[in-house]
Amino acid sequence: MNDLFDAIEPRDPSREVMADGAILLRGSALSFEADILSALQAIVGQAPFRHMTTPGGYVMSVAMTNCGAAGWITDRTGYRYDRIDPESGQPWPAMPDCFLGLAIAAAAEAGYPHFVPDACLINRYEPGARLSLHQDKNERDFANPIVSVSLGLPATFQFGGLKRNDPVRKFALRHGDIAVWGGRSRLCYHGVPELKEGEHEKMGRMRINLTFRSAL
Ligand code: MD3
Ligand code: FE
């Protein structure tokens, strides 16, 4: 059936199916690079990157900020979405139109035509930073996918199953790659092992990942 489909409509080489519901669109953000980077600069001016503390008392090696109606936060009391940035006491910066348009277009391309994000978590990795294996389950409705945009240094991404001990597969995520995680992949465990040392021509010594969510 897949072969028949490919014969009619040849597979787009920039599109990879990672798992049921998980689609990788290689380089899809590259044509919006300049708009994304200037929007990012404005967001970080209002809501700077910070290292949050987990409920267990660990300071995360990944620095984070948010834009949109809600932002993901963690502190000693737990993980949650909040409309207010706890550092400023103000609402998170608005979601820029170029972020919103990119996320909606990528989700539609991956087969989720109704996705409208209300939150964008922005992760900054410097060499050595890592995100241990976890599930994203603070969002209200898991029928909505998550869209991620990778910028800067390349990272290995670990993609597991519905149980923490399920085997993981590894994918390289590079500058400009967009991935959409929905359906049967939505609650899969995933993580990013220590970022390797390097220097990216546009982003310098870091990796930034935008994850668009329908949280509220
Ligand atoms: C698979 N971020 O912010 S993006 C996160 O590269 C997060 O910063 C990683 O995991 C990063 O929660 C990975 C890819 C990603 C995001 C969400 C997912 C993969 C996902 C949700 C479900 C399954
Ligand atoms: Fe995650």
Short mmCIF file of C-alpha atoms and ligand atoms in Angstrom, two decimals:
data_model
loop_
_atom_site.label_atom_id
_atom_site.label_comp_id
_atom_site.label_asym_id
_atom_site.label_seq_id
_atom_site.Cartn_x
_atom_site.Cartn_y
_atom_site.Cartn_z
CA MET A 1 0.00 0.00 0.00
CA ASN A 2 2.86 2.35 0.91
CA ASP A 3 4.71 1.30 -2.26
CA LEU A 4 1.62 1.99 -4.31
CA PHE A 5 1.25 5.42 -2.70
CA ASP A 6 4.93 6.22 -3.38
CA ALA A 7 4.51 5.20 -7.01
CA ILE A 8 1.74 7.76 -7.40
CA GLU A 9 3.33 10.44 -5.26
CA PRO A 10 7.10 9.94 -4.77
CA ARG A 11 8.36 10.34 -1.21
CA ASP A 12 9.59 13.86 -0.40
CA PRO A 13 13.23 13.33 0.65
CA SER A 14 12.89 16.11 3.28
CA ARG A 15 10.14 14.15 5.04
CA GLU A 16 10.96 11.17 7.26
CA VAL A 17 8.51 9.07 9.27
CA MET A 18 10.24 8.41 12.60
CA ALA A 19 7.38 6.43 14.12
CA ASP A 20 3.60 6.16 13.93
CA GLY A 21 2.49 9.82 14.26
CA ALA A 22 6.02 11.31 14.32
CA ILE A 23 7.23 13.09 11.19
CA LEU A 24 10.57 14.83 10.60
CA LEU A 25 10.61 17.68 8.07
CA ARG A 26 14.31 18.23 7.39
CA GLY A 27 15.33 21.85 6.91
CA SER A 28 11.76 23.14 6.81
CA ALA A 29 12.48 26.13 9.06
CA LEU A 30 15.48 27.35 7.03
CA SER A 31 13.53 29.75 4.82
CA PHE A 32 12.16 31.47 7.97
CA GLU A 33 15.52 31.59 9.75
CA ALA A 34 15.93 35.40 9.79
CA ASP A 35 12.37 36.04 11.06
CA ILE A 36 12.69 33.33 13.71
CA LEU A 37 16.00 34.66 15.01
CA SER A 38 14.82 38.28 15.27
CA ALA A 39 11.59 37.19 17.02
CA LEU A 40 13.64 35.07 19.40
CA GLN A 41 15.86 38.02 20.26
CA ALA A 42 12.79 40.12 21.17
CA ILE A 43 11.34 37.34 23.36
CA VAL A 44 14.58 36.80 25.24
CA GLY A 45 14.80 40.56 25.86
CA GLN A 46 11.47 40.41 27.72
CA ALA A 47 11.78 36.94 29.27
CA PRO A 48 15.45 35.93 29.59
CA PHE A 49 16.61 32.30 29.58
CA ARG A 50 16.82 30.86 33.09
CA HIS A 51 17.81 27.54 34.66
CA MET A 52 14.71 26.21 36.44
CA THR A 53 14.67 23.84 39.40
CA THR A 54 12.93 20.46 39.26
CA PRO A 55 10.56 19.26 42.01
CA GLY A 56 13.42 16.96 43.11
CA GLY A 57 15.70 19.99 43.68
CA TYR A 58 17.95 19.69 40.61
CA VAL A 59 18.85 22.79 38.60
CA MET A 60 18.27 21.97 34.91
CA SER A 61 21.31 22.19 32.61
CA VAL A 62 19.00 23.37 29.81
CA ALA A 63 18.04 27.05 30.15
CA MET A 64 14.42 27.86 29.25
CA THR A 65 11.97 30.61 28.48
CA ASN A 66 8.52 30.72 26.84
CA CYS A 67 6.24 32.75 24.64
CA GLY A 68 2.50 32.50 24.07
CA ALA A 69 -0.55 32.58 26.35
CA ALA A 70 1.03 29.99 28.63
CA GLY A 71 4.56 28.94 29.50
CA TRP A 72 5.93 25.67 30.90
CA ILE A 73 7.65 26.06 34.25
CA THR A 74 9.11 23.88 36.96
CA ASP A 75 10.01 24.69 40.55
CA ARG A 76 10.09 22.82 43.87
CA THR A 77 6.28 22.56 43.81
CA GLY A 78 6.04 20.78 40.43
CA TYR A 79 5.79 21.04 36.65
CA ARG A 80 2.96 23.05 35.09
CA TYR A 81 1.86 25.66 32.57
CA ASP A 82 1.32 29.21 33.82
CA ARG A 83 0.18 32.39 32.07
CA ILE A 84 2.63 34.42 34.17
CA ASP A 85 6.43 34.37 34.00
CA PRO A 86 7.44 33.85 37.65
CA GLU A 87 10.66 35.88 37.14
CA SER A 88 8.88 39.05 35.95
CA GLY A 89 5.39 38.59 37.39
CA GLN A 90 4.15 39.53 33.89
CA PRO A 91 2.48 37.46 31.14
CA TRP A 92 4.92 35.65 28.82
CA PRO A 93 5.78 37.54 25.59
CA ALA A 94 3.15 37.01 22.88
CA MET A 95 3.69 34.26 20.32
CA PRO A 96 5.16 35.96 17.23
CA ASP A 97 3.17 35.55 14.00
CA CYS A 98 6.13 33.87 12.28
CA PHE A 99 6.30 31.23 15.07
CA LEU A 100 2.55 30.62 14.92
CA GLY A 101 2.50 30.37 11.12
CA LEU A 102 5.46 28.00 11.01
CA ALA A 103 4.02 25.69 13.68
CA ILE A 104 0.56 25.59 12.09
CA ALA A 105 1.99 24.90 8.62
CA ALA A 106 4.29 22.12 9.88
CA ALA A 107 1.48 20.44 11.83
CA ALA A 108 -0.82 20.61 8.80
CA GLU A 109 1.93 19.17 6.59
CA ALA A 110 2.28 16.28 9.04
CA GLY A 111 -1.47 15.58 9.05
CA TYR A 112 -2.70 17.68 11.98
CA PRO A 113 -4.73 20.43 10.26
CA HIS A 114 -6.46 21.70 13.43
CA PHE A 115 -3.37 22.37 15.55
CA VAL A 116 -3.13 25.89 16.99
CA PRO A 117 -0.41 26.26 19.64
CA ASP A 118 -0.96 28.51 22.66
CA ALA A 119 2.46 27.90 24.21
CA CYS A 120 6.04 27.76 22.94
CA LEU A 121 8.72 26.43 25.27
CA ILE A 122 12.18 27.59 24.21
CA ASN A 123 15.10 25.42 25.32
CA ARG A 124 18.73 26.58 25.15
CA TYR A 125 21.48 23.95 25.28
CA GLU A 126 25.12 24.84 25.71
CA PRO A 127 27.70 22.06 25.26
CA GLY A 128 27.25 19.56 28.09
CA ALA A 129 23.56 20.39 28.66
CA ARG A 130 21.13 17.47 28.46
CA LEU A 131 17.47 16.64 28.89
CA SER A 132 16.89 13.27 30.51
CA LEU A 133 14.30 10.81 29.21
CA HIS A 134 10.77 12.08 29.94
CA GLN A 135 7.19 12.26 28.68
CA ASP A 136 5.41 15.55 27.94
CA LYS A 137 2.15 15.22 29.82
CA ASN A 138 1.40 18.61 31.37
CA GLU A 139 -0.77 19.57 28.39
CA ARG A 140 -4.54 19.27 28.74
CA ASP A 141 -5.38 17.28 25.59
CA PHE A 142 -2.93 14.71 24.19
CA ALA A 143 -4.92 14.60 20.93
CA ASN A 144 -2.90 17.71 19.97
CA PRO A 145 0.59 17.13 18.59
CA ILE A 146 3.79 18.94 19.63
CA VAL A 147 5.84 20.68 16.94
CA SER A 148 9.58 21.16 17.51
CA VAL A 149 12.03 23.38 15.63
CA SER A 150 15.77 22.80 16.07
CA LEU A 151 18.28 25.64 15.66
CA GLY A 152 22.05 25.85 16.04
CA LEU A 153 24.34 22.96 16.98
CA PRO A 154 23.17 19.47 16.01
CA ALA A 155 21.90 17.16 18.74
CA THR A 156 21.21 13.49 19.08
CA PHE A 157 17.59 12.93 19.97
CA GLN A 158 16.54 9.77 21.81
CA PHE A 159 13.09 8.49 20.98
CA GLY A 160 11.69 5.63 23.04
CA GLY A 161 8.33 4.03 23.67
CA LEU A 162 5.44 4.41 26.08
CA LYS A 163 7.42 2.84 28.95
CA ARG A 164 10.60 4.37 30.34
CA ASN A 165 12.58 1.16 29.77
CA ASP A 166 11.48 0.63 26.15
CA PRO A 167 14.43 0.71 23.72
CA VAL A 168 15.31 4.13 22.26
CA ARG A 169 16.15 5.00 18.68
CA LYS A 170 18.47 7.91 17.90
CA PHE A 171 17.94 10.70 15.39
CA ALA A 172 20.18 13.64 14.57
CA LEU A 173 18.28 16.96 14.82
CA ARG A 174 19.97 19.76 12.90
CA HIS A 175 19.58 23.49 12.34
CA GLY A 176 16.26 24.11 10.59
CA ASP A 177 14.71 20.68 11.18
CA ILE A 178 11.07 20.57 12.23
CA ALA A 179 9.54 17.51 13.88
CA VAL A 180 5.88 16.85 14.61
CA TRP A 181 4.92 14.42 17.37
CA GLY A 182 1.33 13.29 17.53
CA GLY A 183 -0.95 10.28 17.50
CA ARG A 184 0.74 7.15 18.88
CA SER A 185 4.02 9.08 19.40
CA ARG A 186 2.59 11.83 21.54
CA LEU A 187 3.30 10.19 24.91
CA CYS A 188 6.54 8.43 23.97
CA TYR A 189 9.57 8.90 26.22
CA HIS A 190 12.27 11.10 24.68
CA GLY A 191 15.41 12.97 25.65
CA VAL A 192 18.57 14.71 24.49
CA PRO A 193 21.96 13.39 25.70
CA GLU A 194 24.80 15.83 26.47
CA LEU A 195 25.22 18.36 23.67
CA LYS A 196 28.62 18.00 22.01
CA GLU A 197 31.05 20.89 21.85
CA GLY A 198 30.86 22.90 18.64
CA GLU A 199 30.33 26.26 17.02
CA HIS A 200 27.39 26.97 14.70
CA GLU A 201 27.89 29.67 12.05
CA LYS A 202 24.63 31.49 12.89
CA MET A 203 23.94 30.48 16.51
CA GLY A 204 27.40 30.14 18.01
CA ARG A 205 28.10 27.64 20.76
CA MET A 206 24.53 26.59 21.43
CA ARG A 207 21.44 24.72 20.34
CA ILE A 208 17.97 26.20 20.66
CA ASN A 209 14.80 24.15 20.41
CA LEU A 210 11.32 25.61 20.10
CA THR A 211 8.45 23.31 21.09
CA PHE A 212 4.95 24.43 20.19
CA ARG A 213 2.15 23.08 22.30
CA SER A 214 -1.56 23.38 22.79
CA ALA A 215 -1.36 23.51 26.56
CA LEU A 216 -4.46 25.20 27.96
C1 MD3 B 1 8.35 13.36 21.36
N1 MD3 B 1 12.61 19.05 24.03
O1 MD3 B 1 10.93 20.51 25.51
S1 MD3 B 1 12.27 18.32 20.97
C2 MD3 B 1 10.80 19.26 25.57
O2 MD3 B 1 15.28 19.09 21.83
C3 MD3 B 1 11.73 18.43 24.81
O3 MD3 B 1 14.75 20.40 23.46
C4 MD3 B 1 13.64 18.35 23.32
O4 MD3 B 1 11.68 17.24 24.92
C5 MD3 B 1 14.62 19.36 22.81
O5 MD3 B 1 9.92 18.69 26.22
C6 MD3 B 1 13.10 17.49 22.25
C7 MD3 B 1 11.43 16.98 20.31
C8 MD3 B 1 10.21 16.50 21.07
C9 MD3 B 1 9.41 17.36 21.79
C10 MD3 B 1 8.26 16.87 22.37
C11 MD3 B 1 7.89 15.53 22.23
C12 MD3 B 1 9.86 15.19 20.94
C13 MD3 B 1 8.70 14.70 21.51
C14 MD3 B 1 6.70 15.00 22.80
C15 MD3 B 1 6.36 13.70 22.60
C16 MD3 B 1 7.19 12.86 21.90
FE FE B 2 9.79 16.73 25.89
#
